[in-house]
Short mmCIF file of C-alpha atoms in Angstrom, two decimals:
data_model
loop_
_atom_site.label_atom_id
_atom_site.label_comp_id
_atom_site.label_asym_id
_atom_site.label_seq_id
_atom_site.Cartn_x
_atom_site.Cartn_y
_atom_site.Cartn_z
CA MET A 1 99.77 78.05 85.69
CA LYS A 2 99.68 78.26 89.45
CA ASN A 3 97.55 80.64 91.37
CA ARG A 4 98.85 83.41 93.36
CA ALA A 5 96.90 85.73 95.28
CA THR A 6 96.90 89.60 94.66
CA ILE A 7 95.45 92.45 97.02
CA SER A 8 94.82 95.59 95.73
CA CYS A 9 93.33 98.48 98.28
CA ASP A 10 92.81 101.96 98.20
CA ILE A 11 92.04 104.71 100.85
CA ILE A 12 88.50 105.88 100.98
CA SER A 13 88.41 109.68 100.87
CA SER A 14 91.75 109.90 100.92
CA THR A 15 91.78 113.39 98.75
CA ALA A 16 89.55 115.05 101.77
CA LEU A 17 92.84 114.62 104.03
CA SER A 18 95.14 117.22 104.79
CA THR A 19 98.42 117.27 103.07
CA VAL A 20 100.04 116.52 106.43
CA ASN A 21 97.64 113.76 107.09
CA ARG A 22 98.17 112.23 103.49
CA ASP A 23 101.87 112.18 104.34
CA LEU A 24 101.37 110.65 107.64
CA LEU A 25 99.02 107.69 106.14
CA SER A 26 101.32 107.12 103.43
CA THR A 27 104.48 106.68 105.86
CA LYS A 28 102.04 104.47 108.04
CA LEU A 29 101.11 102.46 104.90
CA LYS A 30 104.90 101.80 103.96
CA GLU A 31 105.79 100.82 107.65
CA LEU A 32 102.78 98.22 107.28
CA MET A 33 104.46 96.85 104.05
CA THR A 34 107.79 96.41 106.15
CA LYS A 35 106.00 94.57 108.83
CA LEU A 36 103.80 92.27 106.53
CA THR A 37 107.05 91.49 104.28
CA ARG A 38 108.99 90.34 107.55
CA HIS A 39 105.89 88.43 108.91
CA PHE A 40 105.13 86.80 105.77
CA ALA A 41 108.36 86.19 104.21
CA ASN A 42 107.64 82.49 104.06
CA GLN A 43 104.55 82.83 101.95
CA GLY A 44 106.33 85.09 99.17
CA PHE A 45 104.55 88.23 100.16
CA TYR A 46 105.25 91.32 98.36
CA GLY A 47 103.65 94.60 98.80
CA ARG A 48 104.08 98.28 97.51
CA VAL A 49 102.38 101.86 98.13
CA LEU A 50 101.68 103.74 95.09
CA LYS A 51 100.83 107.24 94.91
CA GLY A 52 100.78 107.35 99.03
CA ASP A 53 97.01 105.76 99.11
CA TYR A 54 96.82 103.01 96.85
CA ILE A 55 98.26 99.31 98.08
CA GLU A 56 99.36 96.30 95.87
CA CYS A 57 100.52 92.92 97.18
CA ALA A 58 101.09 89.29 95.92
CA LEU A 59 101.47 86.29 97.60
CA ASP A 60 102.72 83.04 96.52
CA ALA A 61 100.47 81.24 99.36
CA PRO A 62 96.84 82.10 98.37
CA GLU A 63 95.52 80.84 101.58
CA THR A 64 97.25 83.82 103.31
CA ALA A 65 95.47 86.19 101.29
CA LEU A 66 92.24 86.75 103.42
CA ARG A 67 94.57 87.06 106.80
CA VAL A 68 96.87 89.71 105.12
CA ALA A 69 93.78 91.30 103.68
CA LEU A 70 92.14 92.07 107.25
CA LEU A 71 95.36 93.13 108.67
CA ILE A 72 95.64 95.95 106.20
CA LYS A 73 91.78 96.62 106.75
CA THR A 74 92.01 96.73 110.39
CA PHE A 75 95.20 98.59 110.54
CA VAL A 76 94.16 101.05 108.51
CA ARG A 77 90.77 101.44 110.64
CA ALA A 78 92.56 101.85 113.49
CA ILE A 79 94.87 104.83 112.51
CA GLU A 80 94.06 107.90 114.56
CA LEU A 81 94.81 111.05 112.45
CA PRO A 82 95.08 114.48 113.94
CA THR A 83 92.27 116.29 112.60
CA SER A 84 90.21 119.43 112.97
CA LYS A 85 86.27 119.56 113.58
CA GLU A 86 85.96 120.71 109.64
CA GLU A 87 88.30 117.88 108.40
CA ASN A 88 86.56 115.35 110.65
CA LYS A 89 83.16 116.19 108.49
CA ARG A 90 85.18 115.81 105.12
CA ILE A 91 86.78 112.39 106.05
CA LYS A 92 83.69 110.70 107.45
CA TYR A 93 83.74 107.81 105.23
CA PHE A 94 87.69 107.26 105.94
CA LYS A 95 86.90 107.18 109.62
CA GLU A 96 83.77 104.59 108.79
CA HIS A 97 85.68 102.56 106.46
CA GLY A 98 89.38 103.28 106.03
CA VAL A 99 90.06 101.47 103.11
CA ARG A 100 88.46 99.20 100.41
CA VAL A 101 90.17 95.70 99.78
CA ALA A 102 89.98 93.52 96.85
CA ILE A 103 91.27 89.78 96.68
CA ALA A 104 92.02 87.93 93.73
CA VAL A 105 93.07 84.28 93.42
CA ALA A 106 94.48 83.69 89.77
CA PRO A 107 97.67 83.17 87.60
CA LEU A 108 100.00 86.00 87.70
CA GLU A 109 101.66 85.40 84.40
CA ASN A 110 104.55 87.75 84.82
CA TYR A 111 105.76 88.33 88.39
CA GLN A 112 109.05 89.42 89.33
CA PRO A 113 108.78 91.05 92.57
CA HIS A 114 112.46 91.82 92.77
CA LYS A 115 111.87 94.00 89.79
CA GLY A 116 108.65 95.24 90.83
CA VAL A 117 106.78 93.70 87.95
CA MET A 118 103.31 92.06 88.61
CA ASP A 119 101.09 91.30 85.90
CA GLY A 120 98.60 89.08 85.10
CA GLU A 121 94.85 87.86 85.65
CA ALA A 122 95.11 88.06 89.44
CA ILE A 123 96.03 91.72 89.62
CA TYR A 124 93.65 92.71 86.78
CA LEU A 125 90.79 91.14 88.54
CA SER A 126 91.84 92.75 91.98
CA GLY A 127 92.41 95.78 90.48
CA ARG A 128 89.34 96.17 87.95
CA ALA A 129 87.01 95.31 91.05
CA LEU A 130 88.42 98.65 92.74
CA ASN A 131 88.10 100.69 89.83
CA ARG A 132 84.31 99.67 89.29
CA LYS A 133 83.83 100.78 92.84
CA ASP A 134 85.58 104.26 92.55
CA THR A 135 84.24 106.91 94.52
CA HIS A 136 86.57 109.66 93.21
CA ASP A 137 84.98 112.69 92.16
CA LYS A 138 81.42 111.59 92.47
CA GLN A 139 78.95 114.01 94.12
CA LYS A 140 76.81 110.94 96.26
CA ILE A 141 79.07 108.64 97.77
CA ILE A 142 77.38 105.44 98.61
CA ILE A 143 79.38 102.80 100.06
CA LYS A 144 78.00 99.49 100.66
CA ARG A 145 80.77 96.96 100.70
CA THR A 146 84.59 97.48 101.16
CA LEU A 147 85.90 94.03 100.98
CA TYR A 148 85.86 91.68 97.58
CA PHE A 149 87.04 88.64 96.57
CA LEU A 150 87.65 87.36 92.71
CA SER A 151 88.43 84.47 91.12
CA SER A 152 88.55 82.82 87.63
CA ASP A 153 86.37 80.10 88.93
CA LEU A 154 83.01 81.77 89.72
CA ALA A 155 82.13 78.75 92.00
CA VAL A 156 84.63 79.77 94.24
CA GLN A 157 84.30 83.34 93.69
CA ARG A 158 80.62 83.22 95.06
CA LEU A 159 81.66 81.26 98.22
CA TYR A 160 84.14 83.57 99.38
CA GLU A 161 82.49 86.94 98.35
CA THR A 162 79.63 85.93 100.59
CA MET A 163 82.19 85.27 103.21
CA LEU A 164 83.65 88.78 102.81
CA GLU A 165 80.36 90.64 102.86
CA MET A 166 79.58 89.02 106.13
CA LEU A 167 83.19 90.20 107.48
CA ASP A 168 82.67 93.64 106.18
CA VAL A 169 79.47 94.01 108.26
CA ILE A 170 81.25 92.99 111.31
CA LEU A 171 84.40 95.24 110.74
CA VAL A 172 82.44 98.42 109.99
CA ARG A 173 81.08 98.25 113.66
CA CYS A 174 84.35 97.82 115.41
CA SER A 175 85.67 101.05 116.70
CA ALA A 176 89.64 101.98 115.89
CA LYS A 177 90.67 100.28 119.12
CA GLN A 178 88.74 97.25 118.35
CA CYS A 179 90.42 97.08 115.21
CA GLU A 180 93.97 97.61 116.59
CA VAL A 181 93.32 94.42 118.93
CA VAL A 182 92.00 92.20 115.98
CA PHE A 183 95.20 93.50 113.64
CA TYR A 184 97.24 91.91 116.53
CA LYS A 185 95.26 88.91 116.67
CA LEU A 186 95.72 88.38 113.17
CA LEU A 187 99.26 88.26 113.63
CA ASN A 188 98.73 85.79 115.93
CA LYS A 189 99.48 87.55 119.38
CA SER A 190 98.04 86.48 122.45
CA GLU A 191 96.25 88.69 124.42
CA VAL A 192 98.93 88.82 127.06
CA GLU A 193 101.50 90.10 124.29
CA ILE A 194 98.61 92.57 122.90
CA SER A 195 98.29 94.16 126.47
CA LYS A 196 101.76 94.59 126.76
CA ILE A 197 102.09 96.29 123.09
CA LEU A 198 99.09 98.30 123.92
CA GLN A 199 99.92 99.13 127.63
CA LYS A 200 96.34 98.18 128.64
CA ASN A 201 95.11 95.66 131.05
CA GLN A 202 94.35 92.21 129.60
CA SER A 203 90.86 92.44 130.40
CA THR A 204 90.31 95.46 128.18
CA ILE A 205 91.90 93.56 125.23
CA ASN A 206 89.68 90.59 125.87
CA GLN A 207 86.49 93.26 125.88
CA HIS A 208 87.73 94.70 122.62
CA SER A 209 88.08 91.44 121.25
CA THR A 210 84.65 89.93 122.03
CA ALA A 211 82.98 93.12 121.14
CA ALA A 212 84.75 93.08 117.73
CA GLY A 213 83.66 89.35 116.96
CA TRP A 214 86.86 87.86 116.90
CA ASN A 215 85.64 84.48 117.23
CA ALA A 216 83.89 84.73 113.78
CA ILE A 217 86.80 86.73 111.94
CA ASP A 218 89.18 83.84 113.28
CA ARG A 219 86.82 80.94 112.18
CA ALA A 220 86.38 82.61 108.72
CA VAL A 221 90.36 82.99 108.30
CA SER A 222 90.78 79.46 109.43
CA TYR A 223 88.11 78.17 106.71
CA PHE A 224 89.94 80.39 104.13
CA GLU A 225 93.42 79.02 104.82
CA GLU A 226 92.19 75.39 104.96
CA ASN A 227 90.45 75.46 101.72
CA ILE A 228 91.55 78.35 99.21
CA HIS A 229 93.93 77.00 96.54
#
């Protein structure tokens, strides 16, 4: 059976958000799924938002999985929610990390996106990775990593787990504005196009891109696309 990629994501500290902000976040995530469905139609993308703060995606083309995962990660990190000083304290981890994302490449034995059915080893692996790292209701939250890769091939898993750990270090240092620029670059937008979308000078876009470590991100995504199967 051919491998597919699944991506499971959960929003960090979503329960600390106000009702208004949870609703706003849910709306934005659904808009993102619509955008990704259009952009990756040729790669057989299917995505859905569950309970307002959990995302499940599947791709017929596993090589696209890292790009999609980073698009989700940078999109959420770029969201700036209207918050009070008190809520800012409660959602510290959301602002710092945004979302935890697990990629799995493995068979998906029962996959019927038109019926909303996604069942098999791949979605089990990605979902299990997040369940092991769940921070809900824990008195002390320690977030060391937010990007995970799983595969039925342990050698492949070790290789890409290392890559995602390094990407995690890069992205946690990025500002919301830098993440926004990386998001559009992952959609293959040029700096000229991004400057028009964000209504910023191209020099500002370039500065954000450089500060975010775009060249390293781009090389990692390219390597993944060329080698994963």
